[in-house]
CSV table of C-alpha atoms and ligand atoms in Angstrom, one decimal:
chain,number,residue,atom,x,y,z
A,1,MET,CA,0.2,-0.1,-0.1
A,2,SER,CA,1.1,3.9,-1.2
A,3,ARG,CA,1.2,5.4,2.1
A,4,TYR,CA,2.0,8.7,0.0
A,5,HIS,CA,-1.5,10.1,-0.6
A,6,SER,CA,-2.8,9.5,3.5
A,7,TYR,CA,0.4,10.9,4.7
A,8,LYS,CA,0.0,13.6,7.1
A,9,THR,CA,2.6,15.6,8.5
A,10,ILE,CA,2.4,16.9,12.3
A,11,GLU,CA,2.9,20.7,10.3
A,12,GLN,CA,0.1,20.6,9.3
A,13,LEU,CA,-2.6,19.1,12.1
A,14,PRO,CA,-4.2,22.7,12.8
A,15,ASP,CA,-5.7,22.1,10.4
A,16,LEU,CA,-7.0,18.8,11.4
A,17,ILE,CA,-8.6,19.6,14.5
A,18,GLY,CA,-11.0,16.8,14.9
A,19,GLN,CA,-10.2,14.0,12.5
A,20,GLU,CA,-8.4,10.9,13.4
A,21,VAL,CA,-5.2,11.3,11.6
A,22,THR,CA,-1.7,8.4,11.3
A,23,LEU,CA,1.8,10.3,12.3
A,24,ASN,CA,4.3,8.4,10.7
A,25,GLY,CA,8.0,9.2,13.1
A,26,TRP,CA,10.6,9.1,16.7
A,27,VAL,CA,10.0,9.8,20.2
A,28,SER,CA,12.1,12.3,20.9
A,29,ASP,CA,10.6,11.5,25.1
A,30,LYS,CA,8.3,10.6,26.9
A,31,THR,CA,6.3,10.9,30.2
A,32,ASP,CA,4.0,8.6,32.2
A,33,LYS,CA,1.9,9.7,35.1
A,34,GLY,CA,-0.6,6.5,36.6
A,35,LYS,CA,-3.8,6.0,34.7
A,36,LEU,CA,-1.5,8.1,31.8
A,37,CYS,CA,1.4,8.5,29.2
A,38,PHE,CA,2.3,11.6,26.3
A,39,ILE,CA,4.6,10.4,23.8
A,40,LYS,CA,6.3,13.8,22.2
A,41,LEU,CA,6.5,12.7,19.3
A,42,ARG,CA,8.8,14.3,16.2
A,43,ASP,CA,8.5,13.8,12.3
A,44,GLY,CA,11.0,16.4,10.7
A,45,SER,CA,7.8,18.3,9.9
A,46,GLY,CA,7.4,19.6,14.0
A,47,ILE,CA,6.9,17.8,17.1
A,48,VAL,CA,3.4,17.1,18.7
A,49,GLN,CA,2.1,15.6,22.3
A,50,CYS,CA,0.9,12.5,21.8
A,51,VAL,CA,-1.9,11.3,24.9
A,52,ALA,CA,-2.9,8.1,26.0
A,53,PHE,CA,-5.4,7.0,28.7
A,54,ARG,CA,-5.3,3.6,30.0
A,55,PRO,CA,-9.1,3.2,30.9
A,56,SER,CA,-10.3,4.9,27.4
A,57,ILE,CA,-7.8,2.5,25.4
A,58,GLY,CA,-7.5,0.3,27.0
A,59,ASP,CA,-4.1,-2.1,28.2
A,60,GLU,CA,-3.3,-3.6,25.4
A,61,LEU,CA,-2.9,-0.5,23.5
A,62,PHE,CA,-1.8,1.4,27.1
A,63,GLU,CA,1.6,-1.0,27.5
A,64,LYS,CA,2.4,-0.1,24.0
A,65,ALA,CA,2.6,3.8,24.5
A,66,HIS,CA,4.3,2.5,28.1
A,67,SER,CA,7.3,0.5,25.7
A,68,LEU,CA,7.8,3.2,23.8
A,69,THR,CA,11.9,4.3,24.1
A,70,GLN,CA,13.6,7.5,22.8
A,71,GLU,CA,13.6,7.2,18.9
A,72,SER,CA,11.9,4.3,18.5
A,73,SER,CA,10.8,4.8,15.9
A,74,VAL,CA,6.7,4.1,15.4
A,75,SER,CA,2.8,5.3,13.6
A,76,ILE,CA,0.5,6.8,15.9
A,77,THR,CA,-2.6,7.2,15.3
A,78,GLY,CA,-5.2,9.4,16.8
A,79,THR,CA,-7.8,12.5,16.7
A,80,VAL,CA,-6.7,16.0,16.4
A,81,ARG,CA,-7.6,17.6,20.2
A,82,SER,CA,-7.1,22.1,19.6
A,83,GLU,CA,-5.2,22.6,23.3
A,84,SER,CA,-4.0,25.9,24.0
A,85,ARG,CA,-1.2,24.9,26.2
A,86,ALA,CA,0.3,22.9,24.2
A,87,PRO,CA,3.3,24.8,22.1
A,88,SER,CA,1.7,24.0,18.4
A,89,GLY,CA,-2.0,24.1,19.6
A,90,VAL,CA,-3.1,20.4,19.1
A,91,GLU,CA,-2.8,17.2,20.9
A,92,LEU,CA,-3.1,14.3,19.5
A,93,ASP,CA,-5.7,11.2,21.7
A,94,ILE,CA,-4.2,8.5,20.6
A,95,THR,CA,-5.9,5.3,18.7
A,96,ASN,CA,-3.7,3.4,17.5
A,97,ILE,CA,-0.3,2.2,17.7
A,98,ASN,CA,2.2,0.7,15.3
A,99,ILE,CA,5.6,-0.3,16.9
A,100,TRP,CA,8.4,-0.1,13.6
A,101,GLN,CA,11.3,-0.5,15.8
A,102,ILE,CA,11.9,-0.1,19.7
A,103,SER,CA,14.9,1.5,19.9
A,104,LYS,CA,18.1,0.5,23.0
A,105,ASP,CA,20.6,2.9,24.0
A,106,TYR,CA,19.9,6.2,21.9
A,107,PRO,CA,23.5,6.7,23.0
A,108,ILE,CA,22.2,11.2,22.9
A,109,SER,CA,20.1,12.1,25.7
A,110,PRO,CA,18.4,14.7,27.0
A,111,LYS,CA,21.2,15.7,29.2
A,112,GLU,CA,24.5,18.2,28.4
A,113,HIS,CA,26.8,16.5,25.7
A,114,GLY,CA,31.2,17.5,25.0
A,115,THR,CA,31.0,19.0,21.6
A,116,GLU,CA,33.4,16.2,19.8
A,117,PHE,CA,30.9,13.3,20.6
A,118,LEU,CA,28.2,15.0,19.4
A,119,MET,CA,30.2,15.9,16.3
A,120,GLU,CA,30.6,12.1,16.1
A,121,HIS,CA,27.3,11.1,16.3
A,122,ARG,CA,27.0,13.1,13.7
A,123,HIS,CA,24.1,11.7,12.2
A,124,LEU,CA,21.6,11.1,15.1
A,125,TRP,CA,22.6,15.2,16.4
A,126,LEU,CA,20.8,16.0,13.4
A,127,ARG,CA,17.6,14.9,15.1
A,128,SER,CA,18.1,17.2,18.2
A,129,THR,CA,15.6,20.1,18.4
A,130,ARG,CA,18.1,23.2,17.9
A,131,GLN,CA,19.8,21.3,14.7
A,132,HIS,CA,16.7,20.5,13.4
A,133,ALA,CA,15.9,23.9,13.8
A,134,ILE,CA,19.1,24.5,11.6
A,135,MET,CA,18.6,22.9,9.1
A,136,ARG,CA,15.6,24.2,8.2
A,137,ILE,CA,16.7,27.8,8.4
A,138,ARG,CA,19.6,27.0,5.8
A,139,SER,CA,17.2,25.2,3.2
A,140,SER,CA,15.0,28.8,3.8
A,141,VAL,CA,18.1,30.2,2.8
A,142,VAL,CA,19.0,28.6,0.1
A,143,LYS,CA,15.2,29.2,-1.6
A,144,ALA,CA,15.2,32.8,-1.0
A,145,ILE,CA,18.6,32.4,-2.6
A,146,ARG,CA,17.2,30.6,-5.8
A,147,ASP,CA,14.0,32.4,-5.6
A,148,PHE,CA,15.8,36.7,-5.9
A,149,PHE,CA,17.9,35.0,-9.4
A,150,ASP,CA,15.5,33.1,-11.0
A,151,GLY,CA,12.9,35.8,-10.0
A,152,ASN,CA,15.4,38.9,-11.5
A,153,GLY,CA,15.9,37.2,-14.8
A,154,PHE,CA,19.7,34.7,-14.2
A,155,ARG,CA,20.1,31.9,-15.3
A,156,LEU,CA,21.9,29.4,-13.3
A,157,MET,CA,25.0,27.8,-15.0
A,158,ASP,CA,26.5,25.0,-12.9
A,159,SER,CA,30.4,24.8,-12.6
A,160,PRO,CA,32.7,21.5,-12.8
A,161,ILE,CA,34.2,20.4,-9.5
A,162,LEU,CA,37.3,19.3,-10.5
A,163,THR,CA,39.6,21.7,-12.7
A,164,PRO,CA,42.5,22.3,-14.3
A,165,SER,CA,43.5,26.0,-12.4
A,166,ALA,CA,43.3,27.7,-8.9
A,167,CYS,CA,40.8,30.7,-8.7
A,168,GLU,CA,41.6,31.6,-5.0
A,169,GLY,CA,45.1,31.4,-4.6
A,170,THR,CA,47.4,28.3,-4.0
A,171,SER,CA,48.1,28.0,-0.9
A,172,THR,CA,44.6,26.3,-0.1
A,173,LEU,CA,44.0,24.0,-3.3
A,174,PHE,CA,43.1,20.3,-2.6
A,175,GLU,CA,44.9,17.6,-5.1
A,176,THR,CA,43.7,14.6,-7.3
A,177,GLU,CA,45.4,12.6,-9.7
A,178,TYR,CA,44.0,12.9,-12.5
A,179,PHE,CA,44.3,10.4,-15.5
A,180,ASP,CA,46.9,11.0,-17.8
A,181,LEU,CA,46.7,14.9,-17.8
A,182,GLY,CA,48.4,15.2,-14.3
A,183,THR,CA,47.1,17.5,-10.9
A,184,ALA,CA,42.8,18.4,-10.3
A,185,TYR,CA,42.1,20.9,-8.0
A,186,LEU,CA,38.9,20.7,-6.2
A,187,SER,CA,37.1,24.2,-7.3
A,188,GLN,CA,37.8,26.6,-4.8
A,189,SER,CA,34.9,28.5,-6.7
A,190,GLY,CA,33.5,28.7,-10.1
A,191,GLN,CA,33.8,32.0,-10.9
A,192,LEU,CA,35.9,31.9,-13.8
A,193,TYR,CA,33.2,29.8,-15.3
A,194,ALA,CA,30.8,31.8,-14.0
A,195,GLU,CA,32.5,34.7,-16.1
A,196,ALA,CA,32.7,32.6,-19.7
A,197,SER,CA,28.5,31.8,-18.7
A,198,ALA,CA,28.0,35.2,-18.4
A,199,MET,CA,29.3,36.5,-21.6
A,200,ALA,CA,26.9,33.5,-23.2
A,201,LEU,CA,23.6,34.6,-20.9
A,202,GLY,CA,24.7,38.0,-19.6
A,203,LYS,CA,23.0,36.9,-16.0
A,204,VAL,CA,24.2,34.0,-14.0
A,205,TYR,CA,24.3,32.1,-11.2
A,206,THR,CA,26.6,29.2,-10.0
A,207,PHE,CA,25.6,27.2,-7.0
A,208,GLY,CA,27.6,24.4,-5.6
A,209,PRO,CA,30.7,22.7,-3.1
A,210,THR,CA,33.4,25.2,-3.1
A,211,PHE,CA,36.8,24.0,-1.4
A,212,ARG,CA,39.7,25.2,0.6
A,213,ALA,CA,42.6,23.7,2.4
A,214,GLU,CA,42.1,25.9,5.3
A,215,LYS,CA,44.3,25.6,7.7
A,216,SER,CA,42.9,27.9,9.9
A,217,LYS,CA,40.5,26.1,12.6
A,218,THR,CA,38.3,28.8,13.1
A,219,ARG,CA,34.5,28.5,13.7
A,220,ARG,CA,34.1,30.9,9.8
A,221,HIS,CA,36.1,28.1,8.3
A,222,LEU,CA,34.7,24.7,6.3
A,223,THR,CA,37.3,22.9,4.2
A,224,GLU,CA,34.2,22.7,1.5
A,225,PHE,CA,31.5,24.8,1.8
A,226,TRP,CA,28.3,26.0,-0.7
A,227,MET,CA,28.6,29.4,-2.5
A,228,VAL,CA,26.1,30.9,-4.8
A,229,GLU,CA,28.2,33.3,-7.6
A,230,PRO,CA,26.2,35.5,-9.3
A,231,GLU,CA,28.0,37.0,-12.8
A,232,MET,CA,26.5,39.7,-15.0
A,233,ALA,CA,27.6,40.8,-18.4
A,234,TYR,CA,27.9,44.7,-18.4
A,235,PHE,CA,27.7,45.8,-14.4
A,236,ASP,CA,30.7,47.6,-13.2
A,237,LEU,CA,31.5,48.0,-8.9
A,238,ASN,CA,28.4,49.9,-7.9
A,239,ASP,CA,26.0,47.2,-9.7
A,240,ASP,CA,27.3,44.7,-8.5
A,241,MET,CA,26.4,45.8,-5.0
A,242,ASP,CA,23.8,46.8,-5.1
A,243,VAL,CA,22.6,43.0,-6.1
A,244,ALA,CA,24.6,41.5,-3.9
A,245,GLU,CA,23.1,44.4,-0.8
A,246,ASP,CA,19.6,43.4,-2.9
A,247,LEU,CA,20.3,39.6,-2.3
A,248,VAL,CA,20.8,39.4,1.1
A,249,GLU,CA,18.3,42.5,2.2
A,250,TYR,CA,15.9,39.3,0.6
A,251,ILE,CA,17.3,36.4,2.0
A,252,VAL,CA,17.1,37.5,5.6
A,253,GLN,CA,13.3,38.9,5.3
A,254,TYR,CA,12.7,35.6,3.4
A,255,VAL,CA,13.6,33.5,6.4
A,256,LEU,CA,12.2,35.7,9.4
A,257,LYS,CA,8.4,35.5,7.3
A,258,THR,CA,9.0,31.4,6.1
A,259,CYS,CA,10.9,30.3,10.0
A,260,PRO,CA,8.7,32.4,12.7
A,261,LYS,CA,9.3,28.7,15.2
A,262,GLU,CA,13.1,28.0,14.2
A,263,LEU,CA,14.5,31.3,14.8
A,264,ALA,CA,12.3,31.0,18.3
A,265,ALA,CA,13.9,28.1,18.4
A,266,MET,CA,16.8,29.3,18.1
A,267,GLY,CA,17.1,31.9,20.8
A,268,ARG,CA,17.8,34.7,17.6
A,269,ASP,CA,16.9,38.3,18.7
A,270,ILE,CA,14.2,38.8,15.6
A,271,SER,CA,14.7,43.0,16.0
A,272,LYS,CA,18.4,42.4,15.1
A,273,LEU,CA,17.1,41.1,12.2
A,274,GLU,CA,14.1,43.1,11.0
A,275,ALA,CA,16.9,45.9,10.3
A,276,VAL,CA,18.5,44.2,7.3
A,277,ARG,CA,17.0,46.6,5.3
A,278,ARG,CA,18.6,48.9,2.7
A,279,PRO,CA,20.5,50.9,1.9
A,280,PHE,CA,23.7,49.0,3.7
A,281,TYR,CA,26.9,51.4,5.2
A,282,ARG,CA,29.4,51.2,2.8
A,283,MET,CA,32.7,52.2,2.9
A,284,SER,CA,35.9,52.4,1.3
A,285,TYR,CA,39.1,50.4,2.3
A,286,THR,CA,40.5,53.8,3.4
A,287,GLU,CA,38.8,55.0,5.0
A,288,ALA,CA,38.3,52.1,7.1
A,289,VAL,CA,41.8,52.1,7.8
A,290,ASP,CA,41.8,56.1,8.8
A,291,TRP,CA,38.7,55.0,11.1
A,292,LEU,CA,40.5,52.3,13.2
A,293,ASN,CA,42.9,54.5,13.4
A,294,LYS,CA,41.5,57.5,14.9
A,295,ASN,CA,39.3,55.3,17.0
A,296,ASN,CA,42.9,53.3,18.3
A,297,VAL,CA,42.0,50.0,17.2
A,298,ARG,CA,45.8,49.3,17.3
A,299,LEU,CA,47.0,46.1,15.6
A,300,ASN,CA,49.8,43.9,18.3
A,301,LYS,CA,53.0,43.5,16.0
A,302,LYS,CA,55.8,40.8,16.9
A,303,GLN,CA,59.2,42.3,16.8
A,304,ALA,CA,62.5,40.4,15.9
A,305,ASP,CA,63.2,39.8,20.2
A,306,GLY,CA,59.7,38.2,20.5
A,307,SER,CA,58.3,41.2,22.0
A,308,GLU,CA,55.1,43.0,20.9
A,309,ILE,CA,54.3,46.7,20.6
A,310,GLN,CA,50.7,47.7,18.9
A,311,ILE,CA,51.5,49.8,16.2
A,312,ASP,CA,48.6,52.2,14.4
A,313,PHE,CA,47.2,50.1,11.4
A,314,PRO,CA,49.0,50.0,8.2
A,315,TRP,CA,47.5,50.9,4.8
A,316,GLY,CA,47.7,47.7,2.3
A,317,ASP,CA,46.9,45.2,5.0
A,318,ASP,CA,44.4,42.3,4.6
A,319,PHE,CA,42.1,43.1,7.8
A,320,GLY,CA,41.6,39.7,9.6
A,321,ALA,CA,38.6,39.5,12.0
A,322,PRO,CA,39.6,42.2,15.0
A,323,GLN,CA,39.6,44.7,12.6
A,324,GLU,CA,36.4,43.3,11.1
A,325,GLU,CA,34.8,43.5,14.2
A,326,ALA,CA,36.0,46.8,15.4
A,327,ILE,CA,34.5,48.0,12.5
A,328,MET,CA,31.5,46.5,12.5
A,329,GLN,CA,30.4,47.3,16.2
A,330,GLN,CA,29.4,50.7,14.6
A,331,PHE,CA,26.5,49.7,12.5
A,332,ASP,CA,23.3,47.1,13.0
A,333,LYS,CA,23.4,45.7,9.3
A,334,PRO,CA,25.5,45.2,6.6
A,335,CYS,CA,28.1,46.9,5.7
A,336,ILE,CA,30.8,46.7,2.4
A,337,ILE,CA,34.3,47.4,2.6
A,338,HIS,CA,35.3,48.2,-1.4
A,339,ARG,CA,38.3,49.5,-2.6
A,340,TYR,CA,40.4,47.0,-0.9
A,341,PRO,CA,44.7,47.4,-1.8
A,342,THR,CA,45.3,45.8,-4.7
A,343,GLU,CA,47.9,43.3,-3.3
A,344,VAL,CA,45.6,41.8,-1.2
A,345,LYS,CA,42.9,40.8,-3.7
A,346,ALA,CA,42.7,37.4,-6.6
A,347,PHE,CA,44.5,38.5,-10.0
A,348,TYR,CA,40.9,38.5,-11.7
A,349,MET,CA,40.1,42.2,-9.9
A,350,LYS,CA,40.6,44.9,-12.5
A,351,ARG,CA,42.2,47.7,-10.4
A,352,ASP,CA,40.3,51.3,-10.1
A,353,PRO,CA,41.1,53.5,-13.2
A,354,ASP,CA,41.5,56.7,-10.7
A,355,ASN,CA,44.4,54.6,-8.3
A,356,GLN,CA,45.9,51.7,-9.5
A,357,LYS,CA,46.9,50.8,-6.0
A,358,VAL,CA,43.4,49.7,-4.9
A,359,ALA,CA,41.1,46.9,-6.9
A,360,LEU,CA,37.4,47.5,-7.6
A,361,ALA,CA,36.7,44.5,-5.2
A,362,MET,CA,34.2,44.5,-2.3
A,363,ASP,CA,33.4,43.1,0.7
A,364,MET,CA,30.3,42.3,2.6
A,365,LEU,CA,30.2,42.1,6.2
A,366,ALA,CA,27.5,40.8,8.4
A,367,PRO,CA,27.0,42.4,12.6
A,368,GLU,CA,27.2,40.8,15.5
A,369,GLY,CA,30.7,39.2,15.0
A,370,ALA,CA,29.2,37.4,11.5
A,371,GLY,CA,32.3,38.9,10.1
A,372,GLU,CA,32.8,38.8,6.1
A,373,ILE,CA,29.2,36.9,4.3
A,374,ILE,CA,30.4,38.2,0.5
A,375,GLY,CA,33.2,38.4,-1.3
A,376,GLY,CA,33.2,40.1,-5.1
A,377,SER,CA,35.1,42.7,-7.8
A,378,GLN,CA,34.9,44.1,-11.3
A,379,ARG,CA,36.7,41.7,-13.2
A,380,GLU,CA,39.7,42.6,-15.2
A,381,ASP,CA,38.8,43.1,-18.3
A,382,ASN,CA,41.3,44.1,-20.6
A,383,TYR,CA,43.6,41.4,-22.0
A,384,GLU,CA,46.9,42.9,-21.2
A,385,GLU,CA,46.6,44.0,-17.6
A,386,LEU,CA,44.7,40.9,-16.7
A,387,LEU,CA,47.8,38.8,-18.4
A,388,ALA,CA,50.3,40.6,-16.5
A,389,ARG,CA,48.7,40.0,-13.6
A,390,ILE,CA,48.7,36.3,-13.7
A,391,GLN,CA,52.2,36.2,-14.7
A,392,HIS,CA,52.6,38.8,-11.4
A,393,GLU,CA,51.5,35.8,-10.0
A,394,ASN,CA,53.0,32.5,-11.0
A,395,LEU,CA,50.3,31.5,-12.0
A,396,PRO,CA,50.4,28.8,-15.8
A,397,VAL,CA,49.1,30.6,-18.3
A,398,ASP,CA,48.0,27.5,-20.9
A,399,ALA,CA,46.1,26.3,-17.8
A,400,PHE,CA,44.3,30.2,-17.8
A,401,GLN,CA,43.7,31.2,-22.1
A,402,TRP,CA,41.0,30.1,-21.9
A,403,PHE,CA,40.0,32.4,-19.2
A,404,LEU,CA,42.2,35.2,-21.1
A,405,ASP,CA,39.8,34.4,-24.0
A,406,LEU,CA,37.3,36.1,-22.7
A,407,ARG,CA,39.4,39.2,-23.1
A,408,LYS,CA,40.1,38.9,-26.4
A,409,TYR,CA,36.4,37.7,-28.2
A,410,GLY,CA,34.2,41.0,-27.1
A,411,SER,CA,35.4,41.8,-23.8
A,412,VAL,CA,32.5,43.8,-21.5
A,413,PRO,CA,33.0,45.6,-18.1
A,414,HIS,CA,32.1,42.3,-15.8
A,415,SER,CA,31.1,41.7,-12.3
A,416,GLY,CA,30.2,39.3,-10.0
A,417,PHE,CA,30.3,38.2,-6.4
A,418,GLY,CA,30.9,35.6,-4.3
A,419,LEU,CA,28.0,34.5,-1.2
A,420,GLY,CA,29.2,32.0,1.3
A,421,VAL,CA,25.9,29.5,2.2
A,422,GLU,CA,27.1,28.4,5.5
A,423,ARG,CA,28.3,32.1,6.9
A,424,THR,CA,25.1,33.3,5.6
A,425,VAL,CA,22.7,30.5,8.1
A,426,LYS,CA,24.9,31.0,10.9
A,427,TRP,CA,24.5,34.9,10.6
A,428,ILE,CA,21.2,34.2,10.3
A,429,SER,CA,20.3,31.2,12.8
A,430,GLY,CA,22.9,32.5,15.9
A,431,ALA,CA,24.6,29.0,15.6
A,432,GLU,CA,27.7,29.5,17.0
A,433,HIS,CA,30.0,27.1,15.4
A,434,ILE,CA,29.7,27.2,11.2
A,435,ARG,CA,30.2,23.3,11.7
A,436,GLU,CA,27.0,23.3,12.9
A,437,VAL,CA,24.8,25.0,9.9
A,438,ILE,CA,26.3,22.5,7.7
A,439,PRO,CA,24.7,19.1,7.7
A,440,PHE,CA,28.0,17.1,7.2
A,441,PRO,CA,30.5,19.7,7.8
A,442,ARG,CA,34.3,19.0,6.6
A,443,MET,CA,37.1,20.5,9.3
A,444,ILE,CA,40.8,19.7,9.1
A,445,TYR,CA,40.1,17.5,11.8
A,446,ARG,CA,37.0,15.4,10.4
A,447,ILE,CA,35.8,13.7,7.8
A,448,VAL,CA,33.3,11.6,9.5
A,449,PRO,CA,30.2,11.0,9.9
B,1,4AD,O1,35.9,36.1,-0.9
B,1,4AD,P1,35.9,34.5,-1.2
B,1,4AD,O2,37.6,34.2,-1.0
B,1,4AD,O3,35.8,35.1,-2.9
B,1,4AD,C1,35.7,34.3,-4.1
B,1,4AD,O4,35.7,32.9,-4.5
B,1,4AD,C2,35.2,35.1,-5.1
B,1,4AD,N1,35.7,34.4,-6.3
B,1,4AD,C3,33.4,35.5,-4.9
B,1,4AD,C4,33.5,35.3,-6.8
B,1,4AD,O5,33.8,37.0,-6.3
B,1,4AD,N2,32.7,34.8,-7.4
B,1,4AD,O6,35.0,33.8,-1.2
B,1,4AD,C5,33.2,34.5,-0.9
B,1,4AD,C6,32.3,33.9,0.6
B,1,4AD,C7,33.3,34.1,1.4
B,1,4AD,O7,32.8,36.0,1.6
B,1,4AD,C8,32.9,33.1,2.7
B,1,4AD,O8,31.1,33.7,3.2
B,1,4AD,C9,32.3,32.5,2.1
B,1,4AD,O9,32.7,32.5,0.9
B,1,4AD,N3,33.4,31.6,2.0
B,1,4AD,C10,34.3,30.8,2.9
B,1,4AD,N4,33.1,30.0,4.1
B,1,4AD,C11,33.3,28.1,4.4
B,1,4AD,N5,34.2,28.4,5.1
B,1,4AD,C12,35.1,28.7,3.9
B,1,4AD,N6,36.2,28.1,4.2
B,1,4AD,C13,35.4,29.8,3.6
B,1,4AD,N7,36.2,31.1,2.5
B,1,4AD,C14,35.4,31.1,1.5
B,2,MG,MG1,36.9,36.6,0.5
């Protein structure tokens, strides 16, 4: 028998009051009170309390309810009753139980577990309330991203994961042997392919997993993460920043609309998200350096003898987390920092025609300590300039010949950016660590489960 058409979920129960339904799920908790047995059933869509009352259901069915343990799999049939004290507004009065499996010694009990233990049991940890809420927020973020681009004239263009060259620096490449063709690298970014695609379709986006052999053990770094990368022909840096702001506003407002329960489960301060409305803040890198130095946000510098001194932030250095956090403390919504020094940014970025020392780059920093969620730029569209940059970075020109072609046949100004899905979900959900916002995180010290 197909369960498909009669399958009801806990989410739907408020519309089914008075009806008898069968729910398929798992037991998240059970309490016995004499003649009463309360079973908290979860089915992925929500949690509902199911009530077994011995005098009305008889001994045999009551014993079945009583035998259930945490994470036992069951189908429970019952009548939906409105219950104002229940979080979902409904309860189920049990009329039948079909036990699929009694679970024994489920390793994750309601007591506190250490993070290492939980990470080792990630395949089970995903069932807990907080992780469930984060995964639903993640799913909404991804839907918002797709809706935004699909609804604004962008076409999805998938980029390859096995690639012949680096895109974001050579120090974070995962390598693998590729038949007789030498070394292949796992893609750090779909951007180079997005650029080719934009010349064919105008406005495009790539969306997929990207890989960085990041040595950093921070709360913001994964070795495998998801990135969405729009790329637009005939867009300059200002257009690029406008798209980035529109996208982030759309995502945040969409999650507020679709995930109120999940945000509440996370204890998220909704007012902070409601404030995320355009226009965001913008400042140039040079303005940001001036601000740091005016506000005495000093940089610790190690000297030759090992001692540390505090200095003004030197123009030309890249910002680290401390600088970004200091800058963002004054802002209640995201801020875009643009025109970074050419030397700290990628080879493909166009230099500012008004100041060759800076690139037409932009990073979007999110508030509440979330840090960089977007990196992007206007691209170098001049053949000779791009070739010079590739040579300057000691990158293999051969592997980039096709990319240089784009500057030979109908080159146009174009721009794009990459938004990290996990950084964004971490910020919006209020999760403490990036490892919690992807189903199965990959980090330097973890590849299982
Ligand atoms: O700033 P990034 O390195 O930019 C690029 O890859 C460009 N090619 C994008 C483009 O212009 N099409 O990375 C973009 C974003 C970052 O802002 C951050 O949100 C995320 O990707 N990111 C990471 N997220 C998790 N773990 C890591 N190790 C990440 N590295 C980057
Ligand atoms: Mg970046």
